[in-house]
């Protein structure tokens, strides 16, 4: 009986360690994921994120508002670990600069974080979709990428954290609306 109890305790400890690894992210920066830095959320940050997301359980709209706040917590942690605060948007010709993120980095990082929220059971009205893009030079827009959420009605939502410095609120809007934007520096 005692041996069974010890085996159970060992199994629980291993599960806790595995769960801790699930809170770690490989954060892209330097444009095009040139650099990757391992970032682990602290217990306090995980608790804060869970509290924020709990405030979004009333509706899909409330959940999207909570996602905006939770992404800010994740981004602040990421730049604290990297040690350099990301500037808004990007500086052309400044690739390979540690800590700076283009839309490819931002979309990958936000998508990874949204997947974490989904795995943690903190998304109740949305699922994580595939990253999407707009613009192709021919249409007068620079190519731009975003993370995507999909609600229960099938509507896709852009979660675009590129326009603000790290820790700023991401744009969350219908993907169809986001697809129409991006001319002349328009968000």
XYZ file of C-alpha atoms in Angstrom:
187
model
C 0.000 0.000 0.000
C 2.799 2.390 0.932
C 4.611 1.568 -2.334
C 1.480 2.361 -4.365
C 1.216 5.696 -2.550
C 4.859 6.564 -3.377
C 4.353 5.626 -7.030
C 1.272 7.871 -7.138
C 3.208 10.776 -5.587
C 6.045 10.307 -8.083
C 3.597 10.287 -10.984
C 1.972 13.475 -9.705
C 5.369 15.172 -9.389
C 6.246 14.224 -12.970
C 2.928 15.617 -14.155
C 3.640 18.912 -12.393
C 7.041 19.129 -14.032
C 5.512 18.411 -17.447
C 2.840 21.040 -16.853
C 5.557 23.555 -15.970
C 7.183 22.928 -19.342
C 3.855 23.689 -21.013
C 4.195 27.265 -19.666
C 7.417 27.801 -21.634
C 7.526 29.422 -25.031
C 10.141 29.822 -27.705
C 9.754 33.542 -28.417
C 10.786 34.757 -31.867
C 12.565 38.082 -32.387
C 15.099 39.690 -34.696
C 12.648 39.602 -37.654
C 11.559 36.363 -39.276
C 12.328 34.381 -36.091
C 16.063 34.984 -36.522
C 16.468 34.577 -32.757
C 14.484 32.419 -30.360
C 14.519 32.900 -26.610
C 12.945 30.512 -24.121
C 10.412 32.314 -21.935
C 8.648 30.692 -18.987
C 5.646 32.277 -17.318
C 6.005 32.603 -13.560
C 3.280 31.207 -11.287
C 2.183 34.805 -10.577
C 1.908 35.547 -14.313
C -0.023 32.332 -14.958
C -2.378 33.264 -12.129
C -2.812 36.801 -13.472
C -3.530 35.475 -16.970
C -6.051 32.941 -15.603
C -7.774 35.739 -13.663
C -7.911 37.957 -16.747
C -9.342 35.127 -18.839
C -11.903 34.247 -16.138
C -13.210 37.793 -16.553
C -13.966 36.986 -20.187
C -16.314 34.055 -19.611
C -19.535 36.046 -20.093
C -19.446 36.190 -23.887
C -17.262 35.844 -26.964
C -16.799 39.620 -26.999
C -15.691 39.605 -23.345
C -13.287 36.759 -24.097
C -11.679 38.727 -26.930
C -11.270 41.710 -24.579
C -9.629 39.392 -22.038
C -7.317 38.007 -24.737
C -6.130 41.577 -25.457
C -5.130 42.000 -21.807
C -3.596 38.527 -21.466
C -1.423 39.036 -24.568
C -0.055 42.185 -22.923
C 1.053 40.195 -19.851
C 2.732 37.606 -22.092
C 4.524 40.263 -24.156
C 5.796 42.134 -21.098
C 7.210 38.871 -19.724
C 8.816 38.053 -23.075
C 10.605 41.370 -23.397
C 11.692 41.243 -19.749
C 13.395 37.898 -20.421
C 14.889 39.008 -23.745
C 16.107 42.154 -22.001
C 15.169 44.600 -24.744
C 11.855 46.403 -25.143
C 10.397 45.988 -28.636
C 9.536 49.193 -30.479
C 6.190 49.463 -32.291
C 5.969 48.215 -35.865
C 9.411 47.614 -37.340
C 12.345 49.543 -38.722
C 13.102 48.477 -42.271
C 16.692 47.400 -42.637
C 17.018 46.728 -38.895
C 16.616 42.959 -39.063
C 18.702 40.708 -36.865
C 18.393 43.113 -33.949
C 17.723 41.172 -30.749
C 14.438 42.021 -29.107
C 12.889 43.717 -32.126
C 9.951 41.954 -33.753
C 8.408 42.112 -37.175
C 4.898 40.866 -37.910
C 6.205 37.336 -38.556
C 7.694 37.228 -35.038
C 4.603 38.829 -33.485
C 2.149 36.490 -35.245
C 4.172 33.416 -34.261
C 4.497 34.523 -30.628
C 0.863 35.552 -30.252
C -0.261 32.327 -31.942
C 1.830 30.269 -29.518
C 0.356 32.143 -26.574
C -3.202 31.686 -27.865
C -2.498 27.958 -28.217
C -1.358 27.941 -24.583
C -4.659 29.565 -23.553
C -6.547 26.941 -25.532
C -4.589 24.017 -24.014
C -5.101 25.489 -20.540
C -8.873 25.504 -21.094
C -9.045 29.297 -20.880
C -10.729 29.831 -24.253
C -14.446 29.036 -24.051
C -15.828 30.849 -27.101
C -12.890 30.598 -29.508
C -10.373 28.186 -30.962
C -6.975 29.063 -32.373
C -6.848 29.304 -36.149
C -3.920 29.302 -38.554
C -1.954 32.504 -38.983
C -3.155 34.637 -41.857
C -1.712 37.412 -43.996
C -2.661 40.363 -46.152
C -0.826 42.369 -48.770
C 1.501 41.228 -51.534
C 3.167 44.396 -52.904
C 1.099 44.115 -56.112
C -1.950 45.405 -54.221
C 0.055 48.321 -52.791
C 0.493 46.764 -49.362
C 3.499 45.286 -47.675
C 2.880 41.649 -46.631
C 1.644 41.480 -43.036
C 0.818 38.520 -40.761
C -1.473 37.993 -37.782
C -2.506 35.345 -35.275
C -6.128 34.199 -35.601
C -8.966 33.130 -33.319
C -12.150 31.520 -34.617
C -15.424 31.882 -32.712
C -18.263 29.363 -32.492
C -20.103 30.938 -35.436
C -17.076 30.365 -37.653
C -16.056 34.027 -37.724
C -12.292 34.512 -37.705
C -10.668 37.263 -35.637
C -7.236 38.822 -36.172
C -5.112 39.234 -33.028
C -2.402 41.595 -34.282
C 0.172 42.801 -31.744
C 2.576 44.369 -34.254
C 1.390 47.994 -34.151
C 2.122 48.659 -30.495
C 5.385 48.343 -28.569
C 5.693 45.106 -26.614
C 3.096 44.987 -23.874
C 0.704 47.274 -25.725
C -2.819 46.076 -26.522
C -3.081 44.054 -29.738
C -5.673 44.902 -32.361
C -8.489 42.353 -32.204
C -10.956 42.647 -35.071
C -12.807 40.520 -37.587
C -10.263 38.971 -39.921
C -12.326 40.140 -42.910
C -11.997 43.750 -41.684
C -8.282 43.279 -40.959
C -7.795 41.904 -44.501
C -9.147 45.151 -45.986
C -6.736 47.368 -44.067
C -3.039 48.079 -44.397
C -2.971 50.781 -47.058
C -0.818 53.877 -46.442
C 0.191 52.761 -42.952
C -3.398 52.121 -41.863
C -3.748 49.590 -39.076
